[in-house]
Coordinates of N, CA, C and O in Angstrom, one line a residue:
M1 N 198.8 122.7 50.9 CA 199.9 121.7 50.5 C 199.5 120.3 51.1 O 199.2 120.2 52.3
T2 N 199.6 119.3 50.3 CA 199.3 118.0 50.7 C 200.5 117.4 51.4 O 201.6 117.4 50.9
V3 N 200.3 116.8 52.5 CA 201.4 116.2 53.3 C 201.3 114.7 53.2 O 200.2 114.1 53.2
V4 N 202.4 114.0 53.1 CA 202.4 112.5 53.0 C 202.7 112.0 54.5 O 203.7 112.4 55.1
R5 N 201.8 111.2 55.0 CA 202.0 110.6 56.3 C 202.2 109.1 56.2 O 201.3 108.4 55.8
V6 N 203.4 108.7 56.7 CA 203.7 107.3 56.7 C 203.1 106.7 58.0 O 203.5 107.1 59.1
Q7 N 202.1 105.8 57.8 CA 201.4 105.3 58.9 C 202.2 104.1 59.5 O 203.2 103.6 58.9
G8 N 201.8 103.7 60.7 CA 202.6 102.8 61.6 C 203.1 101.5 60.9 O 204.3 101.3 60.9
S9 N 202.3 100.7 60.2 CA 202.7 99.5 59.6 C 203.6 99.8 58.4 O 204.6 99.1 58.2
A10 N 203.4 100.9 57.7 CA 204.2 101.3 56.6 C 205.6 101.6 57.1 O 206.6 101.3 56.5
A11 N 205.7 102.3 58.2 CA 207.0 102.7 58.8 C 207.8 101.5 59.1 O 209.0 101.4 58.8
L12 N 207.1 100.5 59.7 CA 207.8 99.2 60.0 C 208.3 98.5 58.8 O 209.4 98.0 58.8
R13 N 207.5 98.5 57.8 CA 207.9 97.8 56.5 C 209.1 98.5 55.8 O 210.0 97.9 55.3
I14 N 209.0 99.8 55.9 CA 210.2 100.6 55.3 C 211.4 100.4 56.0 O 212.5 100.2 55.4
D15 N 211.4 100.3 57.4 CA 212.5 99.9 58.2 C 213.1 98.5 57.8 O 214.3 98.3 57.6
E16 N 212.2 97.6 57.6 CA 212.6 96.2 57.1 C 213.2 96.3 55.8 O 214.3 95.6 55.6
I17 N 212.7 97.0 54.9 CA 213.2 97.2 53.5 C 214.7 97.7 53.6 O 215.6 97.3 52.9
Y18 N 214.8 98.8 54.4 CA 216.1 99.4 54.5 C 217.2 98.4 55.1 O 218.2 98.3 54.6
R19 N 216.8 97.7 56.2 CA 217.7 96.8 56.8 C 218.1 95.7 55.9 O 219.3 95.3 55.8
Y20 N 217.1 95.1 55.2 CA 217.4 94.1 54.2 C 218.4 94.6 53.1 O 219.4 93.9 52.8
S21 N 218.0 95.7 52.5 CA 218.9 96.3 51.5 C 220.3 96.6 52.0 O 221.3 96.4 51.3
F22 N 220.4 97.2 53.2 CA 221.7 97.5 53.8 C 222.5 96.2 53.9 O 223.7 96.2 53.5
E23 N 221.9 95.2 54.5 CA 222.6 93.9 54.7 C 223.0 93.2 53.4 O 224.1 92.6 53.2
R24 N 222.2 93.3 52.4 CA 222.4 92.6 51.1 C 223.3 93.4 50.1 O 224.1 92.8 49.5
W25 N 223.1 94.7 50.0 CA 223.8 95.5 49.0 C 224.6 96.7 49.6 O 225.2 97.4 48.8
G26 N 224.5 97.0 50.9 CA 225.3 98.0 51.5 C 224.5 99.3 51.6 O 223.4 99.5 51.1
E27 N 225.1 100.2 52.4 CA 224.5 101.5 52.8 C 224.1 102.4 51.6 O 223.0 102.9 51.6
A28 N 225.0 102.5 50.7 CA 224.7 103.4 49.5 C 223.5 103.0 48.8 O 222.6 103.8 48.5
R29 N 223.4 101.7 48.4 CA 222.2 101.3 47.7 C 221.0 101.3 48.5 O 219.9 101.6 48.0
A30 N 221.1 101.0 49.8 CA 219.9 101.1 50.6 C 219.4 102.5 50.7 O 218.2 102.7 50.6
D31 N 220.3 103.4 50.8 CA 219.9 104.9 50.9 C 219.2 105.3 49.6 O 218.2 106.0 49.6
I32 N 219.8 104.9 48.5 CA 219.2 105.2 47.2 C 217.8 104.6 47.0 O 216.9 105.3 46.6
Y33 N 217.6 103.4 47.4 CA 216.3 102.7 47.3 C 215.3 103.5 48.1 O 214.2 103.8 47.6
I34 N 215.6 103.7 49.4 CA 214.6 104.4 50.3 C 214.4 105.8 49.8 O 213.2 106.3 49.9
S35 N 215.4 106.5 49.4 CA 215.2 107.9 48.9 C 214.2 107.9 47.7 O 213.3 108.7 47.6
G36 N 214.4 106.9 46.8 CA 213.6 106.8 45.6 C 212.1 106.5 46.0 O 211.2 107.0 45.5
L37 N 212.0 105.7 47.1 CA 210.6 105.3 47.6 C 210.0 106.6 48.1 O 208.8 106.9 47.8
F38 N 210.7 107.4 48.9 CA 210.1 108.6 49.5 C 209.8 109.6 48.4 O 208.8 110.4 48.4
N39 N 210.7 109.7 47.4 CA 210.4 110.6 46.2 C 209.1 110.2 45.5 O 208.3 111.0 45.1
A40 N 208.9 108.9 45.4 CA 207.6 108.4 44.8 C 206.4 108.8 45.6 O 205.4 109.2 45.1
F41 N 206.6 108.7 47.0 CA 205.5 109.2 47.9 C 205.1 110.6 47.6 O 203.9 111.0 47.5
E42 N 206.1 111.4 47.4 CA 205.9 112.9 47.2 C 205.2 113.2 45.8 O 204.6 114.2 45.7
R43 N 205.4 112.3 44.9 CA 204.7 112.5 43.6 C 203.3 112.0 43.5 O 202.6 112.2 42.5
I44 N 202.8 111.4 44.5 CA 201.4 110.9 44.5 C 200.4 112.0 44.2 O 199.6 111.8 43.3
A45 N 200.4 113.0 45.0 CA 199.4 114.1 44.9 C 199.4 114.7 43.5 O 198.3 115.1 43.0
S46 N 200.5 114.8 42.9 CA 200.6 115.5 41.5 C 200.2 114.5 40.4 O 200.2 114.9 39.3
G47 N 200.0 113.2 40.7 CA 199.7 112.2 39.7 C 201.0 111.7 39.1 O 200.9 111.1 38.0
G48 N 202.1 112.0 39.7 CA 203.4 111.6 39.2 C 203.7 110.1 39.2 O 204.7 109.6 38.7
V49 N 202.8 109.4 39.9 CA 203.0 107.9 39.9 C 201.6 107.4 39.5 O 200.6 107.9 39.8
A50 N 201.6 106.3 38.7 CA 200.4 105.7 38.1 C 199.8 104.8 39.2 O 200.3 103.7 39.4
S51 N 198.8 105.3 39.9 CA 198.1 104.5 40.9 C 196.8 103.9 40.4 O 196.2 104.5 39.5
R52 N 196.5 102.7 41.0 CA 195.3 102.0 40.6 C 194.5 101.8 41.9 O 195.1 101.7 43.0
P53 N 193.2 101.7 41.8 CA 192.4 101.5 43.0 C 192.7 100.1 43.7 O 193.0 99.2 42.9
V54 N 192.7 100.1 45.0 CA 193.0 98.8 45.7 C 191.8 97.9 45.4 O 190.7 98.3 45.4
P55 N 192.1 96.6 45.1 CA 191.0 95.7 44.8 C 190.0 95.6 46.0 O 190.3 95.8 47.1
A56 N 188.7 95.4 45.6 CA 187.6 95.4 46.6 C 187.8 94.4 47.7 O 187.4 94.7 48.9
E57 N 188.5 93.3 47.5 CA 188.6 92.3 48.6 C 189.5 92.8 49.7 O 189.6 92.2 50.8
F58 N 190.2 93.9 49.5 CA 191.1 94.5 50.5 C 190.2 95.3 51.5 O 190.7 95.7 52.6
S59 N 189.0 95.6 51.2 CA 188.1 96.4 52.0 C 188.6 97.7 52.5 O 188.4 98.1 53.7
V60 N 189.2 98.4 51.6 CA 189.7 99.8 51.9 C 189.6 100.6 50.7 O 189.8 100.2 49.6
D61 N 189.2 101.9 50.9 CA 189.1 102.8 49.8 C 190.5 103.5 49.6 O 190.8 104.4 50.4
G62 N 191.2 103.0 48.7 CA 192.6 103.5 48.6 C 193.2 103.1 47.2 O 192.5 102.6 46.3
Y63 N 194.5 103.3 47.1 CA 195.2 103.1 45.8 C 196.5 102.4 46.1 O 197.0 102.3 47.2
F64 N 197.1 101.9 45.0 CA 198.4 101.3 45.1 C 199.2 101.6 43.8 O 198.6 101.8 42.7
F65 N 200.5 101.5 43.9 CA 201.4 101.6 42.7 C 202.6 100.8 43.0 O 202.9 100.4 44.1
R66 N 203.3 100.5 41.9 CA 204.5 99.7 42.1 C 205.7 100.6 42.1 O 205.8 101.5 41.2
Y67 N 206.6 100.4 43.0 CA 207.9 101.0 43.0 C 209.0 99.9 43.0 O 209.1 99.2 44.0
E68 N 209.6 99.7 41.9 CA 210.6 98.7 41.7 C 210.1 97.3 42.1 O 209.2 96.8 41.5
K69 N 210.6 96.8 43.3 CA 210.1 95.5 43.7 C 209.0 95.5 44.8 O 208.7 94.5 45.4
H70 N 208.5 96.7 45.0 CA 207.5 96.8 46.1 C 206.2 97.4 45.6 O 206.2 98.2 44.6
Y71 N 205.1 97.1 46.3 CA 203.8 97.8 46.1 C 203.5 98.7 47.2 O 203.7 98.3 48.4
V72 N 203.2 99.9 46.9 CA 202.9 100.9 47.9 C 201.4 101.1 47.9 O 200.8 101.4 46.9
Y73 N 200.8 100.9 49.1 CA 199.3 101.1 49.3 C 199.1 102.4 50.0 O 199.8 102.7 51.1
W74 N 198.2 103.2 49.5 CA 198.0 104.6 50.1 C 196.5 104.9 50.0 O 195.8 104.3 49.2
K75 N 196.2 106.0 50.8 CA 194.8 106.5 50.7 C 194.8 108.0 51.0 O 195.7 108.5 51.6
W76 N 193.7 108.6 50.6 CA 193.5 110.0 51.0 C 192.9 110.0 52.4 O 192.0 109.3 52.7
L77 N 193.5 110.8 53.3 CA 193.1 111.0 54.6 C 192.0 112.0 54.7 O 191.8 112.8 53.7
T78 N 191.2 112.1 55.7 CA 190.0 113.0 55.8 C 190.4 114.4 55.7 O 189.7 115.3 55.3
N79 N 191.6 114.8 56.1 CA 192.1 116.2 56.1 C 192.7 116.5 54.7 O 193.3 117.6 54.5
G80 N 192.7 115.6 53.8 CA 193.3 115.9 52.4 C 194.7 115.4 52.3 O 195.3 115.5 51.2
D81 N 195.3 115.0 53.3 CA 196.7 114.4 53.3 C 196.7 113.0 52.7 O 195.6 112.4 52.5
I82 N 197.9 112.5 52.4 CA 198.0 111.2 51.8 C 198.6 110.3 52.9 O 199.6 110.6 53.6
G83 N 198.0 109.2 53.2 CA 198.4 108.2 54.2 C 199.0 107.0 53.5 O 198.4 106.3 52.7
I84 N 200.3 106.7 53.7 CA 200.9 105.5 53.2 C 200.6 104.4 54.2 O 200.9 104.4 55.3
V85 N 199.8 103.5 53.7 CA 199.2 102.4 54.5 C 200.2 101.3 54.8 O 200.4 100.9 55.9
T86 N 200.8 100.8 53.7 CA 201.9 99.8 53.9 C 202.7 99.7 52.6 O 202.3 100.2 51.5
V87 N 203.8 99.1 52.6 CA 204.7 98.8 51.5 C 205.0 97.4 51.5 O 205.7 96.9 52.5
L88 N 204.7 96.6 50.5 CA 204.9 95.2 50.5 C 205.7 94.7 49.3 O 205.5 95.2 48.1
H89 N 206.6 93.8 49.5 CA 207.4 93.2 48.4 C 206.5 92.5 47.5 O 205.5 91.9 47.9
E90 N 206.9 92.5 46.2 CA 206.2 91.8 45.2 C 205.9 90.3 45.4 O 205.0 89.7 45.0
R91 N 206.8 89.7 46.2 CA 206.7 88.2 46.4 C 205.8 87.9 47.6 O 205.5 86.8 47.8
M92 N 205.4 88.9 48.4 CA 204.6 88.7 49.5 C 203.1 88.4 49.0 O 202.7 89.0 48.0
H93 N 202.4 87.7 49.8 CA 201.0 87.5 49.6 C 200.3 88.8 49.9 O 200.2 89.2 51.1
Q94 N 199.9 89.6 48.9 CA 199.4 91.0 49.1 C 198.2 91.1 50.0 O 198.3 91.8 51.0
L95 N 197.2 90.3 49.8 CA 196.0 90.5 50.6 C 196.2 90.1 52.0 O 195.9 90.8 53.0
G96 N 196.9 89.0 52.3 CA 197.2 88.5 53.6 C 198.0 89.5 54.4 O 197.7 89.8 55.5
R97 N 199.1 90.0 53.8 CA 200.0 90.9 54.5 C 199.3 92.3 54.7 O 199.5 92.9 55.7
F98 N 198.5 92.7 53.7 CA 197.8 93.9 53.8 C 196.9 93.9 55.0 O 196.9 94.8 55.8
L99 N 196.1 92.8 55.1 CA 195.1 92.7 56.2 C 195.9 92.6 57.5 O 195.4 93.2 58.5
E100 N 197.0 91.9 57.5 CA 197.8 91.8 58.7 C 198.3 93.2 59.2 O 198.2 93.6 60.4
D101 N 198.7 94.0 58.2 CA 199.2 95.3 58.5 C 198.1 96.3 59.0 O 198.3 97.2 59.8
R102 N 196.9 96.0 58.5 CA 195.7 96.8 58.9 C 195.1 96.4 60.2 O 194.1 96.9 60.7
G103 N 195.6 95.3 60.8 CA 195.1 94.8 62.1 C 194.0 93.9 62.0 O 193.2 93.7 62.9
G104 N 193.8 93.2 60.9 CA 192.7 92.3 60.7 C 193.0 91.3 59.7 O 192.7 90.5 59.2

């Protein structure tokens, strides 16, 4: 069974998304959005989300897909699990924030 592992930067971004959604639209909508996001994570291994390769300039062998207003970046880990690298809002500068989250 493939396990989805939310990595450090992704966990911080998800917390930010929840807090923003909670403050803007309330607890119920924030819960629905985050639950939907995690449901999308679970569908990665089965091909239930349409993922594309991360562009070469990101310098990572991985994939991304869009979930509503966010892009989810993920990769296969060496043990066969799925690593959620980061989750970025559509309005963010994707390359800059991605590199920032990856520590470079």
